[in-house]
GROMACS .gro file of C-alpha atoms in nm:
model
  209
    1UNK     CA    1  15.644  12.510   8.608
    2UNK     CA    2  15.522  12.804   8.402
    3UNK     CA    3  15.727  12.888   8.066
    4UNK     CA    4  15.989  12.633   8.239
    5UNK     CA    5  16.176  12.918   8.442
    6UNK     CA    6  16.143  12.731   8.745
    7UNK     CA    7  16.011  12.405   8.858
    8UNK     CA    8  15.819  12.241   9.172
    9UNK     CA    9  16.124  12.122   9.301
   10UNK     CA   10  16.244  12.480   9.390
   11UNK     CA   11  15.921  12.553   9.532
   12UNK     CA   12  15.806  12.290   9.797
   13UNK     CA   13  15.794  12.337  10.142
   14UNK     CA   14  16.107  12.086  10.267
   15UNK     CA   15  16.216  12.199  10.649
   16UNK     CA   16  16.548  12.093  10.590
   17UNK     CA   17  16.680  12.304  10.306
   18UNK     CA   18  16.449  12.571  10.440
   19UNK     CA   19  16.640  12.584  10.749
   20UNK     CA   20  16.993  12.421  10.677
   21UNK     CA   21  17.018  12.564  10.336
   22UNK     CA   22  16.840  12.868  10.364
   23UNK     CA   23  16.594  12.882  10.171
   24UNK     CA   24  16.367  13.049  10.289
   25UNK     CA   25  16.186  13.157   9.989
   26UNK     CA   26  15.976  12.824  10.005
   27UNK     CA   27  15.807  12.951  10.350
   28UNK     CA   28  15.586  13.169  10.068
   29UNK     CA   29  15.667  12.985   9.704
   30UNK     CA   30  15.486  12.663   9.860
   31UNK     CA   31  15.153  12.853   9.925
   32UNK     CA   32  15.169  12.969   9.560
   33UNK     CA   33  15.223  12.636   9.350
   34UNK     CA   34  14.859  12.464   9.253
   35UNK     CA   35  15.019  12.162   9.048
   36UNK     CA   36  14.954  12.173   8.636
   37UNK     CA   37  14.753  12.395   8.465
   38UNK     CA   38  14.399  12.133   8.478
   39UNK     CA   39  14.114  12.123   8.653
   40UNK     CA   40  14.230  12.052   9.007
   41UNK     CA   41  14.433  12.407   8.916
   42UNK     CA   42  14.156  12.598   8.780
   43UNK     CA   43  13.911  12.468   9.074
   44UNK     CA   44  14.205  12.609   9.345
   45UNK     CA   45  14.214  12.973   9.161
   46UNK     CA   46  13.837  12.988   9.131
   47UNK     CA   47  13.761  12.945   9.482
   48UNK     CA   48  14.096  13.120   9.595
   49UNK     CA   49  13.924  13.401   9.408
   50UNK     CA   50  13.585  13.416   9.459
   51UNK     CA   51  13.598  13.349   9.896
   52UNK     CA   52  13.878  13.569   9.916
   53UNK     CA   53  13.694  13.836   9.759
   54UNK     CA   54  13.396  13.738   9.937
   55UNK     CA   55  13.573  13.787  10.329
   56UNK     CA   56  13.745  14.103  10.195
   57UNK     CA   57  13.440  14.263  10.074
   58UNK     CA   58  13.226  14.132  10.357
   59UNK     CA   59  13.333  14.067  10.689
   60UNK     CA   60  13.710  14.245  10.667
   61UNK     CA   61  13.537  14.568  10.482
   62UNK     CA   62  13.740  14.837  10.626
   63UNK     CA   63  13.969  14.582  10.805
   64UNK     CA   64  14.240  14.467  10.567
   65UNK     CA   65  14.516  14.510  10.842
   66UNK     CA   66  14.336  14.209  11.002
   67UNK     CA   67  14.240  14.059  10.690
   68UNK     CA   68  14.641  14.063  10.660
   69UNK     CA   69  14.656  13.918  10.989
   70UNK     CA   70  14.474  13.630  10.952
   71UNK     CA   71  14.643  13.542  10.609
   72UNK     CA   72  14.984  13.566  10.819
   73UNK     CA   73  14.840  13.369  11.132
   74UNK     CA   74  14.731  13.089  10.923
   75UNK     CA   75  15.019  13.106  10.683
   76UNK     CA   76  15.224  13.060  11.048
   77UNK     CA   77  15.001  12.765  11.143
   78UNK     CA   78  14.985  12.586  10.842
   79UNK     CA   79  15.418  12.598  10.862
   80UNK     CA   80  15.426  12.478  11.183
   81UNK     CA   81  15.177  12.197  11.126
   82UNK     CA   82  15.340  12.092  10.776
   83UNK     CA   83  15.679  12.034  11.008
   84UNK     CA   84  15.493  11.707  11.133
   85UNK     CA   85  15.308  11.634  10.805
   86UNK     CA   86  15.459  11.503  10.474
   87UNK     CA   87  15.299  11.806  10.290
   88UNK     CA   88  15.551  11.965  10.002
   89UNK     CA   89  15.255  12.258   9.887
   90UNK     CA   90  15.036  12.389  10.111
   91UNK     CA   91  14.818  12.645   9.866
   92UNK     CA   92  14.500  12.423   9.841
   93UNK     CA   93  14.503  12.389  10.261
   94UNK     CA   94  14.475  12.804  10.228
   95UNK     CA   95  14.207  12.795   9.970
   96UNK     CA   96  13.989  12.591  10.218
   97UNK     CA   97  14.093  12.771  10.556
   98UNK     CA   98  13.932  13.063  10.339
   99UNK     CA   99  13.639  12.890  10.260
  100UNK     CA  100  13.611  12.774  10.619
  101UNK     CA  101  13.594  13.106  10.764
  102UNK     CA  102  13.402  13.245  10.509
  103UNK     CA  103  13.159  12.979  10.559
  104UNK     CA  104  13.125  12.987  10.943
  105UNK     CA  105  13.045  13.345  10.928
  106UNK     CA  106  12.744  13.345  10.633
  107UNK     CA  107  12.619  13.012  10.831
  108UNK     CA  108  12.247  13.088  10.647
  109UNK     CA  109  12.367  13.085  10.291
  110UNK     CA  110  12.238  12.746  10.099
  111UNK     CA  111  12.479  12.632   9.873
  112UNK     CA  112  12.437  12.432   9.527
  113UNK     CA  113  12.706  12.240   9.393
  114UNK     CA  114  12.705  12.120   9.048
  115UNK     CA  115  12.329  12.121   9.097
  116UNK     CA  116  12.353  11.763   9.267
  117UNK     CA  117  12.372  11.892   9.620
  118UNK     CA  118  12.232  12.167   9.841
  119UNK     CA  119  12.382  12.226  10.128
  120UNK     CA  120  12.400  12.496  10.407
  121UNK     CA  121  12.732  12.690  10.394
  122UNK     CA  122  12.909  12.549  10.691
  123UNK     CA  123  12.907  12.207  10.515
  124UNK     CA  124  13.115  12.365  10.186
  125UNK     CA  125  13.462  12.268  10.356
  126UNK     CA  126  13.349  11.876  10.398
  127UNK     CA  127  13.213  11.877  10.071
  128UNK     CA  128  13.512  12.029   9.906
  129UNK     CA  129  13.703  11.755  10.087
  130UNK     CA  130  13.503  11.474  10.023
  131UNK     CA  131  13.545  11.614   9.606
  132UNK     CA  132  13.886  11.573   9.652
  133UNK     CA  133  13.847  11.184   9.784
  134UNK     CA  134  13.671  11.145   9.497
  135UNK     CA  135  13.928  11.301   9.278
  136UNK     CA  136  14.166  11.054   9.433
  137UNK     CA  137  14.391  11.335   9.627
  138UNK     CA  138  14.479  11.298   9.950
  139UNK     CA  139  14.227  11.452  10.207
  140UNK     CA  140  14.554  11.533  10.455
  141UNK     CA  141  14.566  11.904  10.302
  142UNK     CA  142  14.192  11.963  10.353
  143UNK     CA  143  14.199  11.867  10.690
  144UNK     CA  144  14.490  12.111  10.758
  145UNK     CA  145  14.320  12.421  10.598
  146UNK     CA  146  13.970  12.312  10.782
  147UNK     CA  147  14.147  12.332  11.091
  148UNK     CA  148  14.335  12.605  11.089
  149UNK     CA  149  14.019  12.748  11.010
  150UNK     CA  150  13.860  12.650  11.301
  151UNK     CA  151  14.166  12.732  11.538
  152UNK     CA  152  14.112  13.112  11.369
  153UNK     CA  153  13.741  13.108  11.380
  154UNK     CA  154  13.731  12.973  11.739
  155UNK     CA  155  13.995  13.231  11.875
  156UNK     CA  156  13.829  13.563  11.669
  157UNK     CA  157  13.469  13.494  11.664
  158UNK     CA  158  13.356  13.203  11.940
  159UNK     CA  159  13.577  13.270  12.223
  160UNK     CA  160  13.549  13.657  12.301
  161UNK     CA  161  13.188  13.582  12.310
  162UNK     CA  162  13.199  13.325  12.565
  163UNK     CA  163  13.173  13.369  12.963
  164UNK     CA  164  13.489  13.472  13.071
  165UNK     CA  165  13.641  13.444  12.702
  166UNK     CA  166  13.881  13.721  12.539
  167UNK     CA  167  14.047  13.810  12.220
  168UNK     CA  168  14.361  13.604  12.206
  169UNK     CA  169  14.404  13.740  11.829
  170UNK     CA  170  14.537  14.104  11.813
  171UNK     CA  171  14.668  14.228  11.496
  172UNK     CA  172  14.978  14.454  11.515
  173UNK     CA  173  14.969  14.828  11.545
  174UNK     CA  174  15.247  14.773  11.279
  175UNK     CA  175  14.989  14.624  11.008
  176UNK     CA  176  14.712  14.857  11.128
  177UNK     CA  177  14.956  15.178  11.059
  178UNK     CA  178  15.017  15.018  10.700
  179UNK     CA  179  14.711  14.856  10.553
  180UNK     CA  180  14.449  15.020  10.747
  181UNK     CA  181  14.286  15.367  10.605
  182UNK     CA  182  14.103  15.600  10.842
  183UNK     CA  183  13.785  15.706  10.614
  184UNK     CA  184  13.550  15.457  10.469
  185UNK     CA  185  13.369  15.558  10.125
  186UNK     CA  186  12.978  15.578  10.222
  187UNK     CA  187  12.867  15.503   9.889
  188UNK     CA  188  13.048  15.159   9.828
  189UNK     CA  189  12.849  14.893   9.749
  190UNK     CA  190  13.018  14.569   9.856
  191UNK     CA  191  12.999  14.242   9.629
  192UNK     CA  192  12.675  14.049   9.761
  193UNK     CA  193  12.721  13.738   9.978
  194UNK     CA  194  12.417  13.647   9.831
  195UNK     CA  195  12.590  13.473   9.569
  196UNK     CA  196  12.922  13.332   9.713
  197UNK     CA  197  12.971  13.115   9.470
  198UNK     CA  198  12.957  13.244   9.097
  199UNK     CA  199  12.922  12.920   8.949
  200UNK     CA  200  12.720  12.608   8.934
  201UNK     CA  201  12.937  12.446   9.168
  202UNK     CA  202  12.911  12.700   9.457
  203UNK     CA  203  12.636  12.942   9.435
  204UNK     CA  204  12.397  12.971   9.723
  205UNK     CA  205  12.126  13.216   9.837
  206UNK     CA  206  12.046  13.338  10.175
  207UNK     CA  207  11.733  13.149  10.346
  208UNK     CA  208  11.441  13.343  10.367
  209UNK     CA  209  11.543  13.585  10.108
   0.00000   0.00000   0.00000
């Protein structure tokens, strides 16, 4: 790892020493290990980055306590779901359940990545994935972030708007009392979504604009 303090192998997600050995730090430290500083790292940070920033600033404006919730309910899912996979870090699955959502919600945005494709947001995920075949990674990780994407866009967006549907998705008063302020600042101007991507890879405009 970094400066050789620590390495991988006191990182990874691994159930057993998690559990028998308590160690529980690696329910968080495998979320935060991207592999060698390279391009597969750089690529993670860049869209952990920008998408993040992008939800924050768009759709969770003035709602970090369930900005924080959905971090924690797909942090939760992801766990329980690497229990049955053979996955050791789980940080790239994150990257693309934020993309997911992200991309669900700004369904109109086209999206142009490294000028060869162009592409209507909701397709970023598969693309991202089908990079990564091509990169020769295994596609097992995508898969896991695209679903838990869909399990958290399904239950917070499609089904409280269906006949007979609900919110099954309630963040705690706890997080609400913490993260939540109760005045918003009229004059903030929040990062366009105009421009999701910020490089050649995964900038898009809105159609029609």
């Amino acid at each position: 790892a970094l400066f050789e303090l620590i390495t991988p192998f006191q990182l990874y997600f691994n159930p057993e020493l998690i559990f028998k050995h308590f160690q529980v730090w690696r329910l968080i430290t495998n979320y935060l290990f991207f592999g060698p500083v390279g391009f597969n790292f750089l690529f993670n940070m860049i869209f952990l980055y920008r998408y993040c920033r992008m939800l924050e600033e768009g759709s969770f404006r003035g709602r970090t306590a369930d900005f924080v919730f959905m971090f924690l309910f797909g942090g939760l899912l992801m766990t329980l779901f690497g229990l049955f996979v053979n996955l050791v870090f789980l940080g790239q699955a994150f990257t693309i359940m934020l993309v997911y959502v992200w991309s669900r919600r700004n369904p109109y945005v086209r999206m142009n990545f490294f000028g060869l494709l162009i592409f209507q947001a909701p397709f970023l995920p598969w693309v991202l994935m089908g990079f990564s075949l091509l990169l020769g990674n295994s596609i097992i990780v995508d898969l896991l972030g695209i679903a838990v994407g869909h399990i958290y866009f399904f239950l917070e967006d499609v089904f409280p708007n269906q006949p007979g549907g609900g919110r099954l998705l309630r963040t705690p008063s706890v997080l609400k009392a913490i993260f939540d302020t109760p005045e918003d600042d009229p004059n903030y101007n929040p990062l366009p979504e105009e421009r999701p991507g910020g490089f050649a890879w995964g900038e898009g405009q809105r159609l029609g604009g």
